[in-house]
PDB file of C-alpha atoms in Angstrom:
ATOM      1  CA  MET K  27     120.204  42.061  83.260  1.00 40.00           C
ATOM      2  CA  SER K  28     123.248  40.411  84.573  1.00 40.00           C
ATOM      3  CA  GLU K  29     122.443  40.871  88.289  1.00 44.00           C
ATOM      4  CA  GLN K  30     118.736  41.551  88.223  1.00 48.00           C
ATOM      5  CA  ALA K  31     117.085  41.630  91.624  1.00 48.00           C
ATOM      6  CA  SER K  32     114.789  38.641  91.900  1.00 47.00           C
ATOM      7  CA  GLY K  33     112.962  36.625  94.505  1.00 48.00           C
ATOM      8  CA  ASP K  34     114.198  33.400  92.915  1.00 48.00           C
ATOM      9  CA  ALA K  35     117.713  33.604  94.380  1.00 49.00           C
ATOM     10  CA  PRO K  36     117.886  34.584  98.061  1.00 51.00           C
ATOM     11  CA  VAL K  37     120.741  36.844  99.050  1.00 48.00           C
ATOM     12  CA  ARG K  38     123.535  35.028 100.868  1.00 52.00           C
ATOM     13  CA  ARG K  39     123.942  35.737 104.524  1.00 48.00           C
ATOM     14  CA  THR K  40     126.997  37.810 105.373  1.00 44.00           C
ATOM     15  CA  ARG K  41     128.580  38.152 108.804  1.00 52.00           C
ATOM     16  CA  ARG K  42     131.911  39.923 108.866  1.00 59.00           C
ATOM     17  CA  ASP K  43     132.287  41.942 105.683  1.00 82.00           C
ATOM     18  CA  PRO K  44     130.448  45.276 106.176  1.00 86.00           C
ATOM     19  CA  ARG K  45     130.490  46.165 102.480  1.00 89.00           C
ATOM     20  CA  THR K  46     129.082  42.784 101.493  1.00 91.00           C
ATOM     21  CA  ARG K  47     126.428  42.944 104.197  1.00 93.00           C
ATOM     22  CA  ARG K  48     125.402  46.445 103.132  1.00 95.00           C
ATOM     23  CA  ARG K  49     125.160  45.305  99.511  1.00 95.00           C
ATOM     24  CA  ALA K  50     123.043  42.323 100.572  1.00 95.00           C
ATOM     25  CA  ILE K  51     120.636  44.678 102.335  1.00 96.00           C
ATOM     26  CA  VAL K  52     120.410  46.944  99.275  1.00 96.00           C
ATOM     27  CA  GLU K  53     119.830  44.002  96.935  1.00 96.00           C
ATOM     28  CA  ALA K  54     117.131  42.606  99.239  1.00 96.00           C
ATOM     29  CA  ALA K  55     115.364  45.979  99.316  1.00 95.00           C
ATOM     30  CA  ALA K  56     115.647  46.246  95.521  1.00 95.00           C
ATOM     31  CA  ALA K  57     114.109  42.794  95.088  1.00 94.00           C
ATOM     32  CA  LEU K  58     111.197  43.692  97.364  1.00 93.00           C
ATOM     33  CA  ILE K  59     110.637  46.964  95.482  1.00 92.00           C
ATOM     34  CA  VAL K  60     110.535  45.139  92.149  1.00 91.00           C
ATOM     35  CA  GLU K  61     108.111  42.552  93.502  1.00 87.00           C
ATOM     36  CA  GLY K  62     105.820  44.959  95.321  1.00 82.00           C
ATOM     37  CA  GLY K  63     106.291  48.225  93.482  1.00 71.00           C
ATOM     38  CA  GLY K  64     107.787  49.884  96.543  1.00 67.00           C
ATOM     39  CA  THR K  65     104.743  49.373  98.758  1.00 73.00           C
ATOM     40  CA  GLY K  66     105.091  47.507 102.027  1.00 79.00           C
ATOM     41  CA  LEU K  67     108.856  47.955 102.261  1.00 89.00           C
ATOM     42  CA  THR K  68     109.930  47.632 105.898  1.00 92.00           C
ATOM     43  CA  HIS K  69     113.196  47.144 107.752  1.00 94.00           C
ATOM     44  CA  ARG K  70     111.900  43.808 109.012  1.00 94.00           C
ATOM     45  CA  ARG K  71     111.077  42.472 105.552  1.00 94.00           C
ATOM     46  CA  VAL K  72     114.407  43.645 104.166  1.00 95.00           C
ATOM     47  CA  ALA K  73     116.340  42.073 107.038  1.00 95.00           C
ATOM     48  CA  ALA K  74     114.513  38.772 106.580  1.00 95.00           C
ATOM     49  CA  ARG K  75     115.155  38.801 102.837  1.00 94.00           C
ATOM     50  CA  ALA K  76     118.843  39.664 103.288  1.00 94.00           C
ATOM     51  CA  ARG K  77     119.181  37.154 106.146  1.00 93.00           C
ATOM     52  CA  VAL K  78     120.710  39.682 108.480  1.00 93.00           C
ATOM     53  CA  PRO K  79     119.683  40.802 111.996  1.00 93.00           C
ATOM     54  CA  LEU K  80     116.966  43.433 112.039  1.00 90.00           C
ATOM     55  CA  GLY K  81     119.340  45.953 113.613  1.00 92.00           C
ATOM     56  CA  ALA K  82     121.703  45.696 110.639  1.00 93.00           C
ATOM     57  CA  THR K  83     119.338  47.604 108.354  1.00 93.00           C
ATOM     58  CA  THR K  84     119.143  50.575 110.726  1.00 92.00           C
ATOM     59  CA  TYR K  85     122.879  50.384 111.385  1.00 93.00           C
ATOM     60  CA  TYR K  86     123.734  50.908 107.703  1.00 94.00           C
ATOM     61  CA  PHE K  87     120.802  53.165 106.808  1.00 94.00           C
ATOM     62  CA  ALA K  88     119.523  56.020 108.942  1.00 91.00           C
ATOM     63  CA  SER K  89     115.981  55.726 107.603  1.00 93.00           C
ATOM     64  CA  LEU K  90     113.797  53.560 105.436  1.00 92.00           C
ATOM     65  CA  GLY K  91     113.743  56.371 102.873  1.00 92.00           C
ATOM     66  CA  GLU K  92     117.523  56.305 102.617  1.00 94.00           C
ATOM     67  CA  LEU K  93     117.450  52.536 102.104  1.00 95.00           C
ATOM     68  CA  ARG K  94     114.725  52.839  99.465  1.00 93.00           C
ATOM     69  CA  THR K  95     116.713  55.467  97.569  1.00 93.00           C
ATOM     70  CA  GLU K  96     119.854  53.319  97.626  1.00 95.00           C
ATOM     71  CA  ALA K  97     117.875  50.308  96.402  1.00 95.00           C
ATOM     72  CA  LEU K  98     116.396  52.357  93.545  1.00 93.00           C
ATOM     73  CA  ARG K  99     119.872  53.602  92.655  1.00 93.00           C
ATOM     74  CA  HIS K 100     120.989  49.961  92.518  1.00 94.00           C
ATOM     75  CA  LEU K 101     118.151  49.171  90.100  1.00 92.00           C
ATOM     76  CA  ALA K 102     119.020  52.196  87.954  1.00 90.00           C
ATOM     77  CA  ASP K 103     122.645  51.052  87.829  1.00 90.00           C
ATOM     78  CA  GLN K 104     121.468  47.691  86.502  1.00 87.00           C
ATOM     79  CA  LEU K 105     119.573  49.451  83.729  1.00 83.00           C
ATOM     80  CA  GLU K 106     122.784  51.290  82.845  1.00 83.00           C
ATOM     81  CA  GLU K 107     124.464  47.918  82.367  1.00 84.00           C
ATOM     82  CA  GLU K 108     121.608  46.922  80.085  1.00 81.00           C
ATOM     83  CA  LEU K 109     122.080  50.093  78.058  1.00 81.00           C
ATOM     84  CA  ALA K 110     125.787  49.372  77.673  1.00 81.00           C
ATOM     85  CA  GLY K 111     124.896  46.074  76.017  1.00 80.00           C
ATOM     86  CA  LEU K 112     122.293  47.769  73.846  1.00 79.00           C
ATOM     87  CA  ARG K 113     124.867  50.313  72.640  1.00 80.00           C
ATOM     88  CA  ARG K 114     127.071  47.501  71.373  1.00 81.00           C
ATOM     89  CA  GLU K 115     124.170  45.846  69.587  1.00 78.00           C
ATOM     90  CA  VAL K 116     122.830  49.055  68.045  1.00 79.00           C
ATOM     91  CA  ALA K 117     126.293  49.792  66.695  1.00 75.00           C
ATOM     92  CA  ASP K 118     125.798  46.738  64.435  1.00 76.00           C
ATOM     93  CA  THR K 119     122.116  47.143  63.545  1.00 76.00           C
ATOM     94  CA  GLY K 120     121.818  50.945  63.404  1.00 72.00           C
ATOM     95  CA  ASP K 121     118.260  52.165  62.921  1.00 76.00           C
ATOM     96  CA  ASP K 122     116.833  48.962  61.401  1.00 88.00           C
ATOM     97  CA  PRO K 123     113.235  48.791  62.768  1.00 91.00           C
ATOM     98  CA  ALA K 124     113.003  44.983  62.626  1.00 92.00           C
ATOM     99  CA  ALA K 125     116.276  44.532  64.521  1.00 90.00           C
ATOM    100  CA  LEU K 126     115.275  47.079  67.156  1.00 90.00           C
ATOM    101  CA  ALA K 127     111.849  45.447  67.463  1.00 92.00           C
ATOM    102  CA  GLY K 128     113.512  42.117  68.189  1.00 91.00           C
ATOM    103  CA  LYS K 129     115.606  43.602  70.967  1.00 89.00           C
ATOM    104  CA  LEU K 130     112.614  45.487  72.373  1.00 90.00           C
ATOM    105  CA  HIS K 131     110.457  42.358  72.354  1.00 92.00           C
ATOM    106  CA  ALA K 132     113.117  40.411  74.241  1.00 91.00           C
ATOM    107  CA  TYR K 133     113.325  43.180  76.822  1.00 89.00           C
ATOM    108  CA  LEU K 134     109.545  43.483  77.231  1.00 91.00           C
ATOM    109  CA  SER K 135     109.218  39.702  77.580  1.00 92.00           C
ATOM    110  CA  ASP K 136     111.400  39.762  80.688  1.00 90.00           C
ATOM    111  CA  ARG K 137     108.927  40.428  83.505  1.00 89.00           C
ATOM    112  CA  THR K 138     111.613  41.301  86.032  1.00 88.00           C
ATOM    113  CA  ARG K 139     113.167  43.920  83.764  1.00 87.00           C
ATOM    114  CA  VAL K 140     109.787  45.467  83.046  1.00 89.00           C
ATOM    115  CA  ARG K 141     108.832  45.533  86.724  1.00 89.00           C
ATOM    116  CA  THR K 142     112.177  47.149  87.512  1.00 89.00           C
ATOM    117  CA  ASP K 143     111.460  49.921  85.019  1.00 89.00           C
ATOM    118  CA  THR K 144     107.974  50.542  86.334  1.00 89.00           C
ATOM    119  CA  ALA K 145     109.199  50.573  89.953  1.00 89.00           C
ATOM    120  CA  LEU K 146     111.565  53.384  89.006  1.00 90.00           C
ATOM    121  CA  TYR K 147     108.807  55.224  87.114  1.00 90.00           C
ATOM    122  CA  PHE K 148     106.460  55.110  90.098  1.00 88.00           C
ATOM    123  CA  ALA K 149     109.207  56.196  92.486  1.00 89.00           C
ATOM    124  CA  GLY K 150     110.003  59.173  90.285  1.00 89.00           C
ATOM    125  CA  ALA K 151     106.331  60.088  89.997  1.00 89.00           C
ATOM    126  CA  ARG K 152     105.888  60.056  93.775  1.00 88.00           C
ATOM    127  CA  SER K 153     109.172  61.711  94.706  1.00 88.00           C
ATOM    128  CA  PRO K 154     110.641  64.434  92.442  1.00 90.00           C
ATOM    129  CA  GLU K 155     114.084  63.972  94.011  1.00 90.00           C
ATOM    130  CA  LEU K 156     114.113  60.396  92.643  1.00 89.00           C
ATOM    131  CA  ARG K 157     113.135  61.464  89.132  1.00 91.00           C
ATOM    132  CA  PRO K 158     116.740  61.544  87.831  1.00 91.00           C
ATOM    133  CA  LEU K 159     117.030  57.832  88.662  1.00 88.00           C
ATOM    134  CA  ALA K 160     113.754  57.098  86.879  1.00 89.00           C
ATOM    135  CA  LEU K 161     114.883  59.027  83.795  1.00 91.00           C
ATOM    136  CA  ARG K 162     118.223  57.271  83.410  1.00 89.00           C
ATOM    137  CA  TRP K 163     116.783  54.652  81.067  1.00 88.00           C
ATOM    138  CA  PHE K 164     114.884  57.141  78.912  1.00 91.00           C
ATOM    139  CA  ASN K 165     117.812  59.545  78.610  1.00 92.00           C
ATOM    140  CA  GLY K 166     120.272  56.727  78.063  1.00 89.00           C
ATOM    141  CA  LEU K 167     118.132  55.223  75.306  1.00 89.00           C
ATOM    142  CA  VAL K 168     117.885  58.591  73.532  1.00 92.00           C
ATOM    143  CA  GLU K 169     121.649  59.001  73.797  1.00 91.00           C
ATOM    144  CA  THR K 170     122.209  55.473  72.485  1.00 89.00           C
ATOM    145  CA  LEU K 171     119.917  55.790  69.478  1.00 90.00           C
ATOM    146  CA  SER K 172     120.582  59.411  68.470  1.00 91.00           C
ATOM    147  CA  PRO K 173     123.806  58.779  66.510  1.00 89.00           C
ATOM    148  CA  HIS K 174     121.928  56.230  64.355  1.00 86.00           C
ATOM    149  CA  THR K 175     118.429  57.700  64.154  1.00 88.00           C
ATOM    150  CA  GLY K 176     118.803  61.405  64.844  1.00 91.00           C
ATOM    151  CA  PRO K 177     117.674  62.977  68.145  1.00 93.00           C
ATOM    152  CA  ASP K 178     114.015  63.534  67.202  1.00 93.00           C
ATOM    153  CA  ALA K 179     113.424  59.917  66.201  1.00 92.00           C
ATOM    154  CA  ALA K 180     115.406  58.702  69.216  1.00 93.00           C
ATOM    155  CA  ARG K 181     113.142  60.637  71.589  1.00 95.00           C
ATOM    156  CA  ALA K 182     110.042  59.339  69.800  1.00 95.00           C
ATOM    157  CA  VAL K 183     111.273  55.757  70.142  1.00 93.00           C
ATOM    158  CA  ALA K 184     112.085  56.262  73.822  1.00 93.00           C
ATOM    159  CA  VAL K 185     108.577  57.619  74.480  1.00 96.00           C
ATOM    160  CA  PHE K 186     107.113  54.633  72.632  1.00 95.00           C
ATOM    161  CA  VAL K 187     109.252  52.224  74.682  1.00 93.00           C
ATOM    162  CA  ASP K 188     107.937  53.799  77.886  1.00 93.00           C
ATOM    163  CA  GLY K 189     104.380  53.228  76.689  1.00 94.00           C
ATOM    164  CA  ALA K 190     105.126  49.687  75.543  1.00 94.00           C
ATOM    165  CA  THR K 191     106.598  48.964  78.982  1.00 92.00           C
ATOM    166  CA  VAL K 192     103.415  50.070  80.751  1.00 91.00           C
ATOM    167  CA  HIS K 193     101.390  48.022  78.253  1.00 94.00           C
ATOM    168  CA  ALA K 194     103.454  44.927  79.056  1.00 93.00           C
ATOM    169  CA  VAL K 195     102.890  45.388  82.795  1.00 89.00           C
ATOM    170  CA  LEU K 196      99.129  45.822  82.461  1.00 91.00           C
ATOM    171  CA  HIS K 197      98.589  43.036  79.914  1.00 90.00           C
ATOM    172  CA  ASP K 198     101.037  40.475  81.337  1.00 83.00           C
ATOM    173  CA  GLU K 199     102.622  40.100  77.913  1.00 87.00           C
ATOM    174  CA  PRO K 200     104.317  42.459  75.469  1.00 93.00           C
ATOM    175  CA  LEU K 201     103.210  43.668  72.092  1.00 94.00           C
ATOM    176  CA  GLY K 202     104.096  41.189  69.368  1.00 95.00           C
ATOM    177  CA  ARG K 203     107.148  41.619  67.160  1.00 94.00           C
ATOM    178  CA  THR K 204     104.997  42.508  64.163  1.00 96.00           C
ATOM    179  CA  ASP K 205     103.262  45.316  66.035  1.00 96.00           C
ATOM    180  CA  LEU K 206     106.574  46.562  67.434  1.00 95.00           C
ATOM    181  CA  THR K 207     108.178  46.523  63.994  1.00 95.00           C
ATOM    182  CA  ARG K 208     105.295  48.488  62.484  1.00 96.00           C
ATOM    183  CA  ALA K 209     105.420  51.095  65.233  1.00 95.00           C
ATOM    184  CA  LEU K 210     109.183  51.499  65.058  1.00 94.00           C
ATOM    185  CA  THR K 211     109.081  51.684  61.272  1.00 94.00           C
ATOM    186  CA  ALA K 212     106.563  54.522  61.502  1.00 93.00           C
ATOM    187  CA  LEU K 213     108.825  56.346  63.969  1.00 93.00           C
ATOM    188  CA  LEU K 214     112.117  55.701  62.193  1.00 89.00           C
ATOM    189  CA  ARG K 215     110.925  55.792  58.567  1.00 82.00           C
ATOM    190  CA  PRO K 216     108.217  58.480  58.538  1.00 73.00           C
ATOM    191  CA  ARG K 217     106.790  59.213  55.117  1.00 58.00           C
ATOM    192  CA  THR K 218     105.631  62.417  53.510  1.00 46.00           C
ATOM    193  CA  PRO K 219     102.043  62.658  52.221  1.00 50.00           C
ATOM    194  CA  GLY K 220     103.414  61.642  48.835  1.00 49.00           C
ATOM    195  CA  GLY K 221     104.816  58.408  50.230  1.00 49.00           C
ATOM    196  CA  ALA K 222     108.522  59.244  50.268  1.00 49.00           C
ATOM    197  CA  GLU K 223     110.584  58.602  53.396  1.00 50.00           C
ATOM    198  CA  ARG K 224     111.576  61.693  55.328  1.00 50.00           C
ATOM    199  CA  GLY K 225     115.108  62.342  56.437  1.00 50.00           C
ATOM    200  CA  ARG K 226     116.305  61.953  59.990  1.00 46.00           C
ATOM    201  CA  GLY K 227     115.340  64.499  62.623  1.00 45.00           C
TER     202      GLY K 227
END
């Protein structure tokens, strides 16, 4: 992702621009959520990460819950940017399983991206009001793939991607390209008992 929250690049300190300072606080909270899965988020830790006075976090956000929601929205917006790039790529490759497997492997190999996804999943599981943010990626992927694969296959692929994401988190590495290609081929090129490929859903 172009502006993925990460602990590798500390947020610059801001003094006079309220909008920039608020964004720095949100980005710091997002980075901490990605690193810790949303546990242990405090105003003090966010302020230290954003390099702002402790009072700045409570000045811009009435509660820690409000700050957490804004940080999760920021992460979801980043995933939308990722989907925009995927739409352009899929327009060229269509429903080719090998091409999609390559893109999926690159995504699953990026630990920060995967942790961002899982942070949103867990937030949605704990708080129903945050579920729309958590579902942005799934719904966006279905919307992106449907014109090329049909809606049924697109949903099946999106469900598989969710599972592959959890697998990557728990195993510290993604499924290999060969395994991904086989799985996507089965989802995108299902065969009848006689061996013929079925049409799109």
